[in-house]
PDB file of C-alpha atoms in Angstrom:
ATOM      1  CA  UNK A  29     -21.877 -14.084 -12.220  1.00  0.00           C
ATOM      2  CA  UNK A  30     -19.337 -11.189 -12.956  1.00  0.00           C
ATOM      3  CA  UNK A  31     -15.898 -12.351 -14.044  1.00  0.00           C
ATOM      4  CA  UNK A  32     -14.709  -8.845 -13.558  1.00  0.00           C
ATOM      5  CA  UNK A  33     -12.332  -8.096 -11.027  1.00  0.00           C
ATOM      6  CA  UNK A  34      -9.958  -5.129  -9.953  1.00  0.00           C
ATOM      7  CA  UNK A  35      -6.709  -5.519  -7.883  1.00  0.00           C
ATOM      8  CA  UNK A  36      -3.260  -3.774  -7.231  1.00  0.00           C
ATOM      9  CA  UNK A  37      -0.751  -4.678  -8.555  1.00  0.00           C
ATOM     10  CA  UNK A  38       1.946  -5.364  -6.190  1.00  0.00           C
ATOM     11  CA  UNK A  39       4.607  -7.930  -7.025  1.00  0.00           C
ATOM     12  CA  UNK A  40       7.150  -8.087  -9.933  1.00  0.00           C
ATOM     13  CA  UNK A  41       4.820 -10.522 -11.989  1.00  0.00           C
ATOM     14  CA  UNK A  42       1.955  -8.865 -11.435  1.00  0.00           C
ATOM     15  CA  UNK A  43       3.221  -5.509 -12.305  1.00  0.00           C
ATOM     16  CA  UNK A  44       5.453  -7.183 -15.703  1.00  0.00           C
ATOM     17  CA  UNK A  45       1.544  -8.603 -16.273  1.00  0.00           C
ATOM     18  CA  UNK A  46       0.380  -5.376 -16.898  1.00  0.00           C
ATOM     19  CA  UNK A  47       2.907  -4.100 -19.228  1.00  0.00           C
ATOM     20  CA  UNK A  48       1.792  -5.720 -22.420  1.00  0.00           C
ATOM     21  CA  UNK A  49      -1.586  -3.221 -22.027  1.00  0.00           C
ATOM     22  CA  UNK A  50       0.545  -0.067 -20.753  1.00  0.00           C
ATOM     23  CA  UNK A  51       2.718  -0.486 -23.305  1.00  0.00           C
ATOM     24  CA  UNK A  52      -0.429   0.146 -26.018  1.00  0.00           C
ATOM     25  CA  UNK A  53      -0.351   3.399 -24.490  1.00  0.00           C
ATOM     26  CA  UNK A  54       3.652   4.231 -23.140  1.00  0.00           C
ATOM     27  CA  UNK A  55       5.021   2.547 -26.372  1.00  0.00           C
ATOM     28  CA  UNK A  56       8.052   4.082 -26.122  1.00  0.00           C
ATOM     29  CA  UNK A  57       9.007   2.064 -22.953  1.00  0.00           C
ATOM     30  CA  UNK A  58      10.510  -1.208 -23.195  1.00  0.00           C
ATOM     31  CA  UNK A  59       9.790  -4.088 -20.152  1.00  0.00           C
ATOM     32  CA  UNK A  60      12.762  -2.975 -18.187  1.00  0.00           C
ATOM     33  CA  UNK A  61      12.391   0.439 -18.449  1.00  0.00           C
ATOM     34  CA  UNK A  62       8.737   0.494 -17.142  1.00  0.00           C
ATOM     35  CA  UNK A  63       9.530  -2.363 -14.490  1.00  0.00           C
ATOM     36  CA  UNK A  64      12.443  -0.045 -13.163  1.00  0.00           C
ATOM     37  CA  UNK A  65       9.853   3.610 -13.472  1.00  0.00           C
ATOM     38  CA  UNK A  66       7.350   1.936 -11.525  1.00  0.00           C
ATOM     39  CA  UNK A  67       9.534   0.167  -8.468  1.00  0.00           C
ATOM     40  CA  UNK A  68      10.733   3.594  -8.290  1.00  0.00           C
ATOM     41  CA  UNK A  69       7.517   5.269  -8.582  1.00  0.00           C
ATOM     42  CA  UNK A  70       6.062   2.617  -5.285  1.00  0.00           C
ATOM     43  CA  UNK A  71       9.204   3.836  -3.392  1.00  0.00           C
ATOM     44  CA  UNK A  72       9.248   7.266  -3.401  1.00  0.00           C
ATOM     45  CA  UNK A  73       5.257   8.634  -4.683  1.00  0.00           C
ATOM     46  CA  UNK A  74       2.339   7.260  -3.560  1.00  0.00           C
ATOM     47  CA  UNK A  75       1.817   5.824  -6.705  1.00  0.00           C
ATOM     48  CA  UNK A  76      -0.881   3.148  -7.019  1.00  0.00           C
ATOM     49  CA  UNK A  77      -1.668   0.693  -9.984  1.00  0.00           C
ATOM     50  CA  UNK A  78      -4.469  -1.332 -10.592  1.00  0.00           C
ATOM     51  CA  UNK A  79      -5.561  -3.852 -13.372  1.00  0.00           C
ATOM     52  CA  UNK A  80      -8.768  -4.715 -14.047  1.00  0.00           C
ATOM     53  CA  UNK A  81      -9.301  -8.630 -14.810  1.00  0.00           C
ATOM     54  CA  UNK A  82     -11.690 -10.510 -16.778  1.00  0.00           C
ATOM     55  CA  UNK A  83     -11.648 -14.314 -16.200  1.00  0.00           C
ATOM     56  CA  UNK A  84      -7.978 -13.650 -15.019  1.00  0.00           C
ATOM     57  CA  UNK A  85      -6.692 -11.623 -17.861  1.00  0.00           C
ATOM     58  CA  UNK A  86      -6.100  -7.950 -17.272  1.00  0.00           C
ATOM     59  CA  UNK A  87      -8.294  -5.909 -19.988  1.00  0.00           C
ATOM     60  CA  UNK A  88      -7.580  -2.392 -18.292  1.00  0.00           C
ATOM     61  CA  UNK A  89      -5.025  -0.587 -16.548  1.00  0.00           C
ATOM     62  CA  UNK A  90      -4.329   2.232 -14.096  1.00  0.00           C
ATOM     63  CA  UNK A  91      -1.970   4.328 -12.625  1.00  0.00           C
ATOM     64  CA  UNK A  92      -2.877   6.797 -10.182  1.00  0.00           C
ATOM     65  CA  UNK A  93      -1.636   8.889  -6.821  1.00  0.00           C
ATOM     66  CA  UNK A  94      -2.421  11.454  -4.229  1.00  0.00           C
ATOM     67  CA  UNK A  95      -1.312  15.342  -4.629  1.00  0.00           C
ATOM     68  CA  UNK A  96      -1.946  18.055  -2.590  1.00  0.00           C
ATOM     69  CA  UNK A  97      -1.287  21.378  -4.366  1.00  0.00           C
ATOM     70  CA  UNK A  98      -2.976  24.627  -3.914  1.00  0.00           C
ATOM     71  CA  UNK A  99      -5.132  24.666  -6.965  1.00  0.00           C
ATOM     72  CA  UNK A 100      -6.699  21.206  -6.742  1.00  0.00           C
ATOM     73  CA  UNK A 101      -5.893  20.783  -3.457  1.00  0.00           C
ATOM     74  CA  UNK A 102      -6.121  17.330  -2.027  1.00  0.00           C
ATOM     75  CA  UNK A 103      -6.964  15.315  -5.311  1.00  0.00           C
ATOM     76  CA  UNK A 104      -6.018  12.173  -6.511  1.00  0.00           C
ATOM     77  CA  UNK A 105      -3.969  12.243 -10.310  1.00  0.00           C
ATOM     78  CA  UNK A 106      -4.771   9.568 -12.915  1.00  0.00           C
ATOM     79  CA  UNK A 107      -1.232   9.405 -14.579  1.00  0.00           C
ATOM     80  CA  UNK A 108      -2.856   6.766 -17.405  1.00  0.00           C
ATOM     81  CA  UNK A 109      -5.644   4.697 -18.132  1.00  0.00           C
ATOM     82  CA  UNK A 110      -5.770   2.424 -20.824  1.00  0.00           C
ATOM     83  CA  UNK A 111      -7.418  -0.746 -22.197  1.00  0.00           C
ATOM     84  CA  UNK A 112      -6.567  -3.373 -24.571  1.00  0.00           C
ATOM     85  CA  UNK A 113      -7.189  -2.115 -27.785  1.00  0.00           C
ATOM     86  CA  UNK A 114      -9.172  -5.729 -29.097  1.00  0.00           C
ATOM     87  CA  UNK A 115     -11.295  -5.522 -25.362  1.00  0.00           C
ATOM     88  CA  UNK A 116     -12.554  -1.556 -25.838  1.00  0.00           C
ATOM     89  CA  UNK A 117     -16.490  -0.707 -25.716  1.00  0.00           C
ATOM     90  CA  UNK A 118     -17.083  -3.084 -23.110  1.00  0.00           C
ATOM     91  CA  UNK A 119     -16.978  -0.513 -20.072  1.00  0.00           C
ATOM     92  CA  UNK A 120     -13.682  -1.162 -18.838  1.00  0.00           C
ATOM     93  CA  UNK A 121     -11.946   1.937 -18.723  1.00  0.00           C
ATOM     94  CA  UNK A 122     -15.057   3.586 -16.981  1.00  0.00           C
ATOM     95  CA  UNK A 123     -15.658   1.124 -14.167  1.00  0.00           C
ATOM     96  CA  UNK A 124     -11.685   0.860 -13.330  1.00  0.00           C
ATOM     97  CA  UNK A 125     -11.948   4.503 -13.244  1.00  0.00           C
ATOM     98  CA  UNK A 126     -15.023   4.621 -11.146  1.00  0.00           C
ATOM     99  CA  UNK A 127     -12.926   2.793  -9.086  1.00  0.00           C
ATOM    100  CA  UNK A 128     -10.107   5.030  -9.150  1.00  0.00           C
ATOM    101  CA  UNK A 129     -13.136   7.634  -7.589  1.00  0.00           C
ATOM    102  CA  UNK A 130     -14.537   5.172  -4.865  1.00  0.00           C
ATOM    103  CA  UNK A 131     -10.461   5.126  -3.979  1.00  0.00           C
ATOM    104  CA  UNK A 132     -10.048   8.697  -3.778  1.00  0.00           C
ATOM    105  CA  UNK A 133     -13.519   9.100  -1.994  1.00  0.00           C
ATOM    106  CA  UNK A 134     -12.470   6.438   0.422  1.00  0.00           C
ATOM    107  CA  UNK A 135      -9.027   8.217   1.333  1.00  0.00           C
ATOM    108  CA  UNK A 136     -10.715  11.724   1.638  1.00  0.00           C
ATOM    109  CA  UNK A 137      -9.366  13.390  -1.732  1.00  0.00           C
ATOM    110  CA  UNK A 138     -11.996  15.882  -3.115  1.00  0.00           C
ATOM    111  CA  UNK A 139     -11.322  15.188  -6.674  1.00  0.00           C
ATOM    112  CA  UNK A 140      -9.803  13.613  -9.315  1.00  0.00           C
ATOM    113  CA  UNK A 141      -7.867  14.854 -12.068  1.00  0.00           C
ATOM    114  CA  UNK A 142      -5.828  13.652 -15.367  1.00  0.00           C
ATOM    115  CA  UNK A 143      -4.101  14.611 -19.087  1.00  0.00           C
ATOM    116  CA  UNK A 144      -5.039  13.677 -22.236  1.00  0.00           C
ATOM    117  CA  UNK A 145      -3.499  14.501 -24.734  1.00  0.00           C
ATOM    118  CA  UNK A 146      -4.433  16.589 -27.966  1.00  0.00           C
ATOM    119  CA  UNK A 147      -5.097  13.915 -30.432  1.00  0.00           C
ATOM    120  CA  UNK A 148      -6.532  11.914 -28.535  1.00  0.00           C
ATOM    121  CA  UNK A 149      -9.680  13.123 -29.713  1.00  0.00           C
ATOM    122  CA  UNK A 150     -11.940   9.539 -28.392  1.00  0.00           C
ATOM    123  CA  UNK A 151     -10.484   9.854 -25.091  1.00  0.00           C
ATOM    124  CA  UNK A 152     -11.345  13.139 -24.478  1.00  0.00           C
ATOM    125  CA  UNK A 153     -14.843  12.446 -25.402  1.00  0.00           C
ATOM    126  CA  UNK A 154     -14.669   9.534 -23.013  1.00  0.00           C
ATOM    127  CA  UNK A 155     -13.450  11.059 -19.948  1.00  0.00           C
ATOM    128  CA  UNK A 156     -16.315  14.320 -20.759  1.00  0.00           C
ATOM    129  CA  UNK A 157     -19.644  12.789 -21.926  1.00  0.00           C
ATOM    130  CA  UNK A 158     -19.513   9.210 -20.219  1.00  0.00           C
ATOM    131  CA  UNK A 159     -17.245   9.733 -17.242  1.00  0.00           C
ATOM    132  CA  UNK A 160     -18.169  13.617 -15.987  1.00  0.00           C
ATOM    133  CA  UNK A 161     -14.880  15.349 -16.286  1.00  0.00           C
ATOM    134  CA  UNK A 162     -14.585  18.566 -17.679  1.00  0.00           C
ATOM    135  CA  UNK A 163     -11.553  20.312 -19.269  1.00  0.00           C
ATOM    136  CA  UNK A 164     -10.013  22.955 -16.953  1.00  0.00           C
ATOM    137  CA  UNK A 165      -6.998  23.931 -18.900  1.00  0.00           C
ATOM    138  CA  UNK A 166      -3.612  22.947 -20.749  1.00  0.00           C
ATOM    139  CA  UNK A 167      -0.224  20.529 -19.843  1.00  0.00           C
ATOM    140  CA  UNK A 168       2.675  22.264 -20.507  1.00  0.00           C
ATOM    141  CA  UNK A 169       5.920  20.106 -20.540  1.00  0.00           C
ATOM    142  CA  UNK A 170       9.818  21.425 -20.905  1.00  0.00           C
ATOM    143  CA  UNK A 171      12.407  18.817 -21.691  1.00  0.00           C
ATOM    144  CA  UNK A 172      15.310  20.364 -19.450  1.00  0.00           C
ATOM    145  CA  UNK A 173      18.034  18.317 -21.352  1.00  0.00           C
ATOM    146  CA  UNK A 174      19.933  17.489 -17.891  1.00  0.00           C
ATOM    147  CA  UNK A 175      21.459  14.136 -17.150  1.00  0.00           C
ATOM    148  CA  UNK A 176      21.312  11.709 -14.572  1.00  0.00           C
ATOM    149  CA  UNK A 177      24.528   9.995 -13.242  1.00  0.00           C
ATOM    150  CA  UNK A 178      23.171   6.802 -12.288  1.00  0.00           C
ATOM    151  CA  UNK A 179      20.961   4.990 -14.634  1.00  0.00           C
ATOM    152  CA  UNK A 180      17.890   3.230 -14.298  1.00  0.00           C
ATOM    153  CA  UNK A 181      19.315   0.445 -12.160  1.00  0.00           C
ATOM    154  CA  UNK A 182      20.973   2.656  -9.868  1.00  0.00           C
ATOM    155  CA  UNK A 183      24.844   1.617 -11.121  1.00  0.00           C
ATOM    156  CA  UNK A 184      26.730   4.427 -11.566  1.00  0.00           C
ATOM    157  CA  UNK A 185      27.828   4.826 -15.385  1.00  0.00           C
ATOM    158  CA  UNK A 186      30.938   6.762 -14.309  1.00  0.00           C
ATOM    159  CA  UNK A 187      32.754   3.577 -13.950  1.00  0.00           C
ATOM    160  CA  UNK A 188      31.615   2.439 -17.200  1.00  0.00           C
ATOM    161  CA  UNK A 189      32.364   5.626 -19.250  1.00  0.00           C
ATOM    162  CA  UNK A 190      35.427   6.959 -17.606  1.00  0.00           C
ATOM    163  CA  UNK A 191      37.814   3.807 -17.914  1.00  0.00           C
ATOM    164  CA  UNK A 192      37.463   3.349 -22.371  1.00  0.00           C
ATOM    165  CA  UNK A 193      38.037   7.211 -22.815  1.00  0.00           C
ATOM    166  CA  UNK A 194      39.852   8.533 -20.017  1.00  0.00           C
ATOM    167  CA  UNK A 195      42.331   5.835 -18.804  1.00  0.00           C
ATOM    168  CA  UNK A 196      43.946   6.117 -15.479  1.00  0.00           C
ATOM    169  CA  UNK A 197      42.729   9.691 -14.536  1.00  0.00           C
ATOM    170  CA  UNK A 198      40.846   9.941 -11.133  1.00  0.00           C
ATOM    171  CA  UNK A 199      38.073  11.857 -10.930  1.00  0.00           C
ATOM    172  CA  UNK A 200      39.176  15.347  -9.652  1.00  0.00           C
ATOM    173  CA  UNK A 201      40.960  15.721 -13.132  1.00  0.00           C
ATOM    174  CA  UNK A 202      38.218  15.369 -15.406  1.00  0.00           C
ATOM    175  CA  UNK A 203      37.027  19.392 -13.667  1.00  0.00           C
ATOM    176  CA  UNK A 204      36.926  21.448 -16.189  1.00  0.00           C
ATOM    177  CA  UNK A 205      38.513  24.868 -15.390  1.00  0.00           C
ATOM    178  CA  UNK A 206      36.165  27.298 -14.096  1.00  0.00           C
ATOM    179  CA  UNK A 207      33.395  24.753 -14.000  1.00  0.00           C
ATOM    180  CA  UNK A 208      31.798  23.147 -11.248  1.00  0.00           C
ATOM    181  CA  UNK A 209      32.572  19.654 -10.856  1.00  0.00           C
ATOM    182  CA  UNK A 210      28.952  17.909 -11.647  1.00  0.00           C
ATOM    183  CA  UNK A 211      28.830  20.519 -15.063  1.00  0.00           C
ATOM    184  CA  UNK A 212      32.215  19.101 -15.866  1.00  0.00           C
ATOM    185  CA  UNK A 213      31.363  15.764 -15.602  1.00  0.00           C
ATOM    186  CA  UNK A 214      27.882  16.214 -17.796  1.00  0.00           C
ATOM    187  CA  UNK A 215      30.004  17.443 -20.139  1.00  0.00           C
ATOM    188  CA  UNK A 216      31.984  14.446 -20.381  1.00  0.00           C
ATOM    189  CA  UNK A 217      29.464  12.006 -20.239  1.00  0.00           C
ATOM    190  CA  UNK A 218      27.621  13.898 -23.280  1.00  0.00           C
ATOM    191  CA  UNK A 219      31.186  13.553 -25.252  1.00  0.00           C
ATOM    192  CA  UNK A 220      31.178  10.032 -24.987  1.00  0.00           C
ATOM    193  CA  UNK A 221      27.478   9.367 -25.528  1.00  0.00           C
ATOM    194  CA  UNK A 222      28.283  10.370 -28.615  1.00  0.00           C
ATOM    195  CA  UNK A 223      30.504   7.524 -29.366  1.00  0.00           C
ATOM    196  CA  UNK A 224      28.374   4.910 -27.221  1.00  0.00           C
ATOM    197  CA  UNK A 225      24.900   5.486 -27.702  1.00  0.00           C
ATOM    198  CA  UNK A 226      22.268   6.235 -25.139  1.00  0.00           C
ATOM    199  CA  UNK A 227      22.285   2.888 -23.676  1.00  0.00           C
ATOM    200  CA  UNK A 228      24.870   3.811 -20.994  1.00  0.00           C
ATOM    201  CA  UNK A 229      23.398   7.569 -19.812  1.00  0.00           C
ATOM    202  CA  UNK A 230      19.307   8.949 -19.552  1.00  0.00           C
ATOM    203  CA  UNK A 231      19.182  11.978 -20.615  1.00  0.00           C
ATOM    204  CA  UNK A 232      15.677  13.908 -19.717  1.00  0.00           C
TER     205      UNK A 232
END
C-alpha cells in the first residue's frame, strides 16, 4: 500500500510545515518572512502549494499558479519545487510535479512552465531527461532598489521611523523641496535605515 500522498496546503500549520523543506531551497527566508510571502501570495495570485507526504511527513514541495500571457498563453508557472535533500532519488519531485500537470490539465492550461537556475546543473537535467521539459530561453531579473512603506505585516514603519529622528514634525514637513512627497519620504526612510538596520524597511 502507497504511503504517498499529495495535498494543499491551506492553513497556517500546514503551510509553517512546509517551510523546513522550502527553506533548503529559499534559504534566505526566515519562518516569518515566508509565512507572511505566501498569505500574501493566496490573497492576491492564484498561487497554489502542495506537499507531498510520506507516512505523514512532507518529503517534497510545490509552489505553483496560473498565467495567461501572450507567449505561453494560458500556462500554469512552477515558482519552486524542491525535496528534502536526505529523501532525493526516490521520485518525489517528479510525481508531485506530474501532479502539478494533471492540475493544470484539469483546469484547462496548455502548459507548464518554470526557472532554474544556472548552477543548478542536476535540476536542469531533471526537469529535461526525466520530466520532458525543454529549455526555451533565459530569466532576466532587475533589482529596482525601490521601497515599500509598509512592511511585511502591513504596519506602517512611518510611525516607527519618524518619531526617534524627526520629533514633533507632521508629515507635510518632511517634503523635500521640489520633490514629490512619496520620493521625499524614501529618502528619509533610506537616511535612517542607515542608523537602524533593515529590520524596520524592505527594500526590493
Amino acid at each position: 500500500m502507497s504511503t504517498l500522498t499529495i495535498n494543499e496546503l491551506q492553513s497556517q500549520m500546514e503551510i509553517l510545515d512546509a517551510f523546513p523543506v522550502m527553506n533548503q531551497l529559499r534559504t534566505h527566508l526566515d519562518e516569518k518572512a515566508y509565512l507572511d510571502l505566501v498569505t500574501e501570495a493566496k490573497e492576491k495570485d492564484m498561487y497554489q502549494l502542495y506537499a507531498l507526504n510520506d507516512q505523514g511527513e512532507v518529503v517534497a514541495v510545490t509552489e505553483f499558479k496560473p498565467m495567461i500571457t501572450l507567449y505561453y498563453e494560458r500556462f500554469v508557472w512552477v515558482c519552486d519545487l524542491v525535496t528534502d535533500k536526505n529523501k532525493r532519488s526516490n521520485g518525489y519531485g517528479h510525481k508531485l510535479l506530474s501532479y502539478v500537470h494533471e492540475w493544470a490539465k484539469e483546469n484547462g492550461y496548455e502548459s507548464v512552465a518554470l526557472s532554474s537556475g544556472l548552477k543548478r546543473t542536476d535540476a536542469h537535467r531533471f526537469y529535461e531527461e526525466k520530466a520532458g521539459y525543454e529549455k526555451v530561453g533565459y530569466v532576466f531579473k532587475k533589482p529596482l532598489g525601490s521601497y515599500s512603506v509598509c512592511n511585511r505585516d502591513k504596519t506602517c514603519v512611518l510611525s516607527k521611523l519618524i518619531p526617534p529622528f524627526y520629533g514633533r514634525r507632521s508629515l507635510k514637513r518632511l517634503r523635500i523641496r521640489g520633490l514629490p512627497f512619496r520620493k521625499s519620504i524614501a529618502l528619509h526612510l533610506q537616511s535612517a535605515n542607515m542608523v537602524i538596520g533593515r529590520k524596520c524597511i524592505h527594500f526590493y
